[in-house]
Amino acid sequence: MKQLSVEHLLGIKYLNKDDIDLIFETANHFKEVINRPIKKVPSLRDITIANLFFENSTRTKLSFELAEKRLSSDIINFSASQSSLKKGETLIDTVNNILAMKVDIVVMRHPNVGAGVFLSKHIDAKIINAGDGTHEHPTQALLDSYSIKEKLGSIKGKKIVIVGDVLHSRVALSNIFALKLQGAEVKVCGPTTLIPKHIESLGVKVETNIQKALEWCDVANVLRVQHERMDVKYFPSTREYTQLFGINNEILDNLGKKITIMHPGPINRGVEITSEVADSNQSIILNQVENGVAVRMAVIYLLAQQIKR
Ligand code: NCD
């Protein structure tokens, strides 16, 4: 059986193209499973997974939980807001206590960059990074690429623009790595204050004019403005941001072609994207959510195959 080249899923940075192909092949199978009347397989009945969320999440947490349940694994859930972290416990102590309960795989979201890498060096379990600060969010990028491939047939040679708060977005960085690995052309578009310096070194181009960016692309992946990560003001007002970078029907109708619209959620309706666009037939936002479960099942299944049982 084919195996991943990595022992953990810490970031797209550590994967190769064969890993992505293997994850997608496996996800195709699971997508068929989750559309059956009985949406479950017994594959991971002997595996226990801990979902450790040290930062808020709705869809990623639900998606992982559902993926784990569809694979018949046992699950324990932990949210930082209800935990002993508030009492001063360290990350390693919290996790070691959880592992003493014989956990095989840890899915972790954490506000600190590199939290997953750190943990993987200290504990004996498979780690899946569900978002580490502003760094990486590998399963989101995998489900995004999977959704583009499903819609357009391939990734190679496709033109994708990532719009908005690239600076604070782990979705953007993981998407850039994943798309480049699969041979896409990538541009980023947003206020210059929200585009990281030297981003071109990742092989992407910067376009500050939204009209031009949309005219160029096949797909626009629209990011949320991450107010909670902003310590200073990066643009004068939300209204101005919407005027300059918001995606609405008017701008899309003037393109003379139909591009595909994506968003990782949660959406700020009326800020980075209007409701009409988010809910239109150009948008694949809900397909992304559905594919998220199949892709996460694939990642968990493939890592579990490496565990000696
Ligand atoms: C993203 C995240 O948490 O990084 N959301 C998600 O996982 N679906 C993007 C965001 O918060 O804007």
XYZ file of C-alpha atoms and ligand atoms in Angstrom:
321
model
C 0.000 0.000 0.000
C 1.192 3.513 -0.793
C 2.211 5.604 2.219
C 2.724 9.286 2.964
C 6.343 10.488 3.029
C 5.713 12.235 6.385
C 4.923 10.927 9.871
C 2.717 13.878 10.828
C 0.752 16.512 8.932
C 2.423 19.649 10.266
C 2.303 21.776 7.134
C 2.057 21.574 3.344
C 5.703 22.683 3.327
C 6.728 19.155 4.344
C 4.701 17.318 1.669
C 5.602 16.352 -1.884
C 3.341 16.103 -4.932
C 2.935 12.313 -4.518
C 1.636 12.859 -0.969
C -1.011 15.250 -2.272
C -2.002 12.850 -5.056
C -2.288 9.998 -2.542
C -4.425 12.108 -0.182
C -6.735 13.061 -3.071
C -7.075 9.463 -4.338
C -7.960 8.352 -0.830
C -10.353 11.295 -0.405
C -12.170 10.307 -3.637
C -12.939 6.973 -2.048
C -14.138 8.555 1.201
C -16.247 11.102 -0.663
C -18.125 8.184 -2.173
C -18.493 6.653 1.320
C -19.966 9.809 2.885
C -22.570 10.002 0.139
C -23.841 6.470 0.843
C -26.937 5.899 3.015
C -24.595 4.452 5.677
C -21.829 7.036 5.738
C -19.370 5.072 7.829
C -16.500 2.602 7.515
C -15.033 0.503 10.360
C -11.381 1.216 9.351
C -10.188 2.966 12.525
C -12.154 1.136 15.237
C -8.904 0.574 17.142
C -7.678 4.194 16.955
C -8.233 6.970 19.513
C -8.011 10.595 18.453
C -7.783 13.709 20.644
C -9.002 17.002 19.186
C -7.151 19.733 21.052
C -8.441 23.185 20.213
C -6.477 25.913 21.972
C -8.067 28.487 19.661
C -11.685 28.954 18.576
C -13.047 26.991 15.668
C -16.418 25.963 14.308
C -16.132 24.341 10.944
C -12.641 22.847 11.228
C -13.478 21.242 14.579
C -16.822 19.868 13.383
C -15.245 18.659 10.150
C -12.464 16.765 11.947
C -14.943 15.278 14.416
C -17.219 14.101 11.665
C -14.289 12.671 9.677
C -13.123 10.741 12.757
C -16.623 9.421 13.445
C -17.086 8.345 9.829
C -13.884 6.275 10.245
C -15.255 4.727 13.490
C -12.406 5.985 15.690
C -12.852 6.877 19.359
C -12.667 10.593 20.064
C -11.936 12.904 22.954
C -12.436 16.646 22.641
C -10.703 19.442 24.433
C -11.238 23.191 24.178
C -8.795 25.581 25.809
C -11.526 27.816 27.173
C -12.790 25.022 29.453
C -9.385 23.622 30.434
C -6.680 23.661 33.104
C -4.486 25.819 30.857
C -6.214 28.709 32.546
C -4.789 27.297 35.813
C -1.214 27.592 34.464
C -0.545 24.106 33.063
C 2.007 23.898 30.216
C 1.165 22.569 26.756
C 3.384 19.514 27.222
C 1.751 18.660 30.554
C -1.740 19.021 29.152
C -0.888 16.866 26.186
C 1.021 14.235 28.176
C -1.981 13.829 30.423
C -4.160 13.307 27.423
C -1.691 10.836 25.929
C -1.623 8.848 29.171
C -5.154 7.993 28.127
C -3.587 6.100 25.154
C -4.293 8.483 22.318
C -2.901 7.589 18.865
C -3.499 10.805 16.936
C -3.660 14.427 18.095
C -5.449 17.043 15.980
C -4.337 20.412 17.295
C -5.215 24.044 16.664
C -3.038 26.487 18.560
C -2.471 30.268 18.489
C 1.330 29.868 18.390
C 3.294 29.376 15.183
C 5.127 26.021 15.265
C 3.045 24.504 18.073
C 2.512 21.312 16.063
C 6.198 20.904 15.200
C 7.086 21.441 18.872
C 4.599 18.836 20.023
C 5.711 16.280 17.437
C 9.219 16.394 18.913
C 8.009 15.762 22.456
C 5.237 13.229 22.278
C 4.729 9.855 20.750
C 1.539 10.336 18.718
C 0.697 11.410 15.199
C 0.101 15.165 15.023
C -2.247 16.862 12.577
C -1.955 20.635 12.509
C -5.448 22.154 12.394
C -4.001 25.685 12.259
C -0.983 27.134 14.107
C -1.319 30.889 14.527
C -0.680 32.774 11.296
C 1.499 29.943 9.943
C -0.131 26.894 8.293
C -3.522 25.224 8.004
C -2.652 22.214 5.854
C -6.018 20.409 5.757
C -7.727 23.628 4.624
C -5.282 23.975 1.723
C -5.768 20.317 0.805
C -9.546 20.633 0.739
C -9.242 23.875 -1.237
C -7.040 22.240 -3.891
C -9.279 19.161 -3.944
C -12.299 21.424 -4.545
C -10.551 23.343 -7.363
C -9.575 20.055 -8.994
C -13.125 18.754 -8.685
C -14.510 21.918 -10.290
C -11.880 22.584 -12.996
C -10.489 19.092 -13.635
C -6.901 19.946 -12.734
C -4.685 22.377 -10.845
C -1.678 22.486 -13.187
C -1.597 25.724 -15.177
C -4.684 27.170 -13.454
C -4.568 30.780 -12.307
C -5.556 31.341 -8.701
C -5.720 34.645 -6.867
C -5.811 34.781 -3.070
C -7.606 37.970 -2.039
C -7.437 39.950 1.194
C -5.667 39.567 4.512
C -2.756 37.446 3.315
C -0.526 38.708 6.131
C -2.508 37.088 8.940
C -3.738 34.073 7.007
C -2.483 30.542 7.558
C -4.946 29.523 4.843
C -3.057 31.727 2.362
C 0.393 30.333 3.167
C -0.711 26.689 3.064
C -2.614 27.357 -0.177
C 0.436 28.944 -1.780
C 2.593 25.910 -0.938
C -0.070 23.442 -2.117
C -0.929 25.253 -5.352
C 2.694 25.831 -6.361
C 3.509 22.165 -5.691
C 0.737 21.192 -8.115
C 1.858 23.608 -10.833
C -0.700 26.422 -10.487
C 0.051 30.095 -11.099
C -0.670 32.098 -7.957
C -1.202 35.796 -7.320
C -2.107 37.559 -4.097
C -4.231 40.703 -4.028
C -5.029 43.031 -1.139
C -4.007 46.270 0.557
C -0.188 46.489 0.551
C -0.251 46.606 4.364
C -1.787 43.114 4.377
C 0.628 41.554 1.871
C 3.777 40.166 3.531
C 7.078 41.660 2.360
C 9.110 39.274 0.165
C 6.075 37.105 -0.605
C 7.379 36.900 -4.198
C 10.145 34.641 -2.885
C 7.442 31.939 -2.621
C 6.923 32.147 -6.384
C 3.736 34.232 -6.288
C 3.024 37.630 -7.833
C 1.410 40.618 -6.125
C -1.475 42.505 -7.770
C -2.958 45.421 -5.845
C -5.789 46.105 -8.310
C -8.709 43.754 -7.676
C -10.227 44.284 -11.132
C -6.973 43.227 -12.826
C -6.510 40.298 -10.454
C -9.983 38.959 -11.204
C -9.585 39.469 -14.953
C -6.425 37.350 -14.792
C -7.656 34.444 -12.678
C -9.706 31.254 -13.025
C -10.349 31.065 -9.273
C -10.514 33.696 -6.524
C -10.013 32.422 -2.971
C -11.363 35.213 -0.755
C -10.018 35.526 2.780
C -11.653 36.879 5.911
C -10.257 40.106 7.329
C -8.745 38.763 10.569
C -9.482 41.635 12.941
C -8.622 39.487 15.977
C -4.990 39.213 14.795
C -4.536 42.934 14.130
C -2.745 44.906 16.815
C -2.747 48.106 14.754
C -4.968 49.447 11.970
C -3.939 48.036 8.582
C -6.488 50.009 6.531
C -8.529 53.154 7.224
C -11.997 51.609 7.525
C -13.934 48.443 6.793
C -16.087 50.449 4.377
C -13.027 51.478 2.370
C -11.711 47.892 2.381
C -15.038 46.693 0.977
C -15.019 49.383 -1.700
C -11.489 48.543 -2.830
C -11.296 44.773 -2.344
C -14.829 43.475 -1.698
C -16.137 40.934 -4.225
C -19.624 41.764 -5.504
C -21.809 40.872 -8.497
C -21.047 44.096 -10.313
C -17.315 43.451 -10.478
C -17.861 39.794 -11.444
C -20.444 40.600 -14.155
C -17.982 42.987 -15.820
C -15.316 40.306 -16.241
C -16.856 38.721 -19.331
C -16.071 35.239 -17.963
C -17.213 33.151 -15.018
C -14.567 32.648 -12.387
C -14.876 30.268 -9.432
C -15.263 31.834 -5.982
C -13.966 30.219 -2.788
C -13.836 31.197 0.878
C -12.534 29.138 3.824
C -15.144 30.578 6.208
C -16.174 32.105 8.469
C -17.519 34.709 6.036
C -17.970 38.348 6.961
C -20.941 38.857 4.663
C -20.895 42.304 3.106
C -17.223 42.912 3.988
C -14.880 40.798 1.827
C -17.732 39.231 -0.176
C -21.430 40.010 -0.669
C -24.129 37.471 0.158
C -25.199 37.331 -3.514
C -21.718 36.204 -4.539
C -21.209 33.820 -1.607
C -24.522 32.104 -2.357
C -24.252 32.211 -6.179
C -23.622 29.278 -8.505
C -20.087 30.577 -9.097
C -19.302 29.928 -5.451
C -18.045 26.504 -4.315
C -17.960 27.459 -0.634
C -20.289 24.652 0.481
C -18.502 22.111 -1.726
C -15.339 23.071 0.168
C -17.094 22.197 3.428
C -18.311 18.829 2.115
C -14.901 17.996 0.661
C -13.275 18.953 3.975
C -14.719 15.863 5.629
C -13.500 13.493 2.868
C -10.028 15.068 2.757
C -9.649 14.936 6.553
C -10.785 11.289 6.550
C -8.034 10.615 3.995
C -5.316 12.348 6.034
C -6.319 10.596 9.266
C -6.642 7.220 7.533
C -3.233 7.491 5.846
C -1.437 8.529 9.054
C -3.193 5.764 10.998
C -1.836 3.200 8.498
C 1.661 4.013 9.799
C 0.776 3.135 13.408
C 1.923 -0.331 14.445
C -1.098 -2.255 15.735
C -9.742 29.784 8.750
C -8.803 29.659 9.924
O -9.236 29.374 11.040
O -7.636 29.829 9.686
N -10.975 29.194 8.906
C -11.122 27.855 8.812
O -10.330 27.073 9.269
N -12.204 27.424 8.130
C -9.810 31.149 8.224
C -10.344 32.245 9.088
O -10.421 32.144 10.305
O -10.660 33.279 8.510
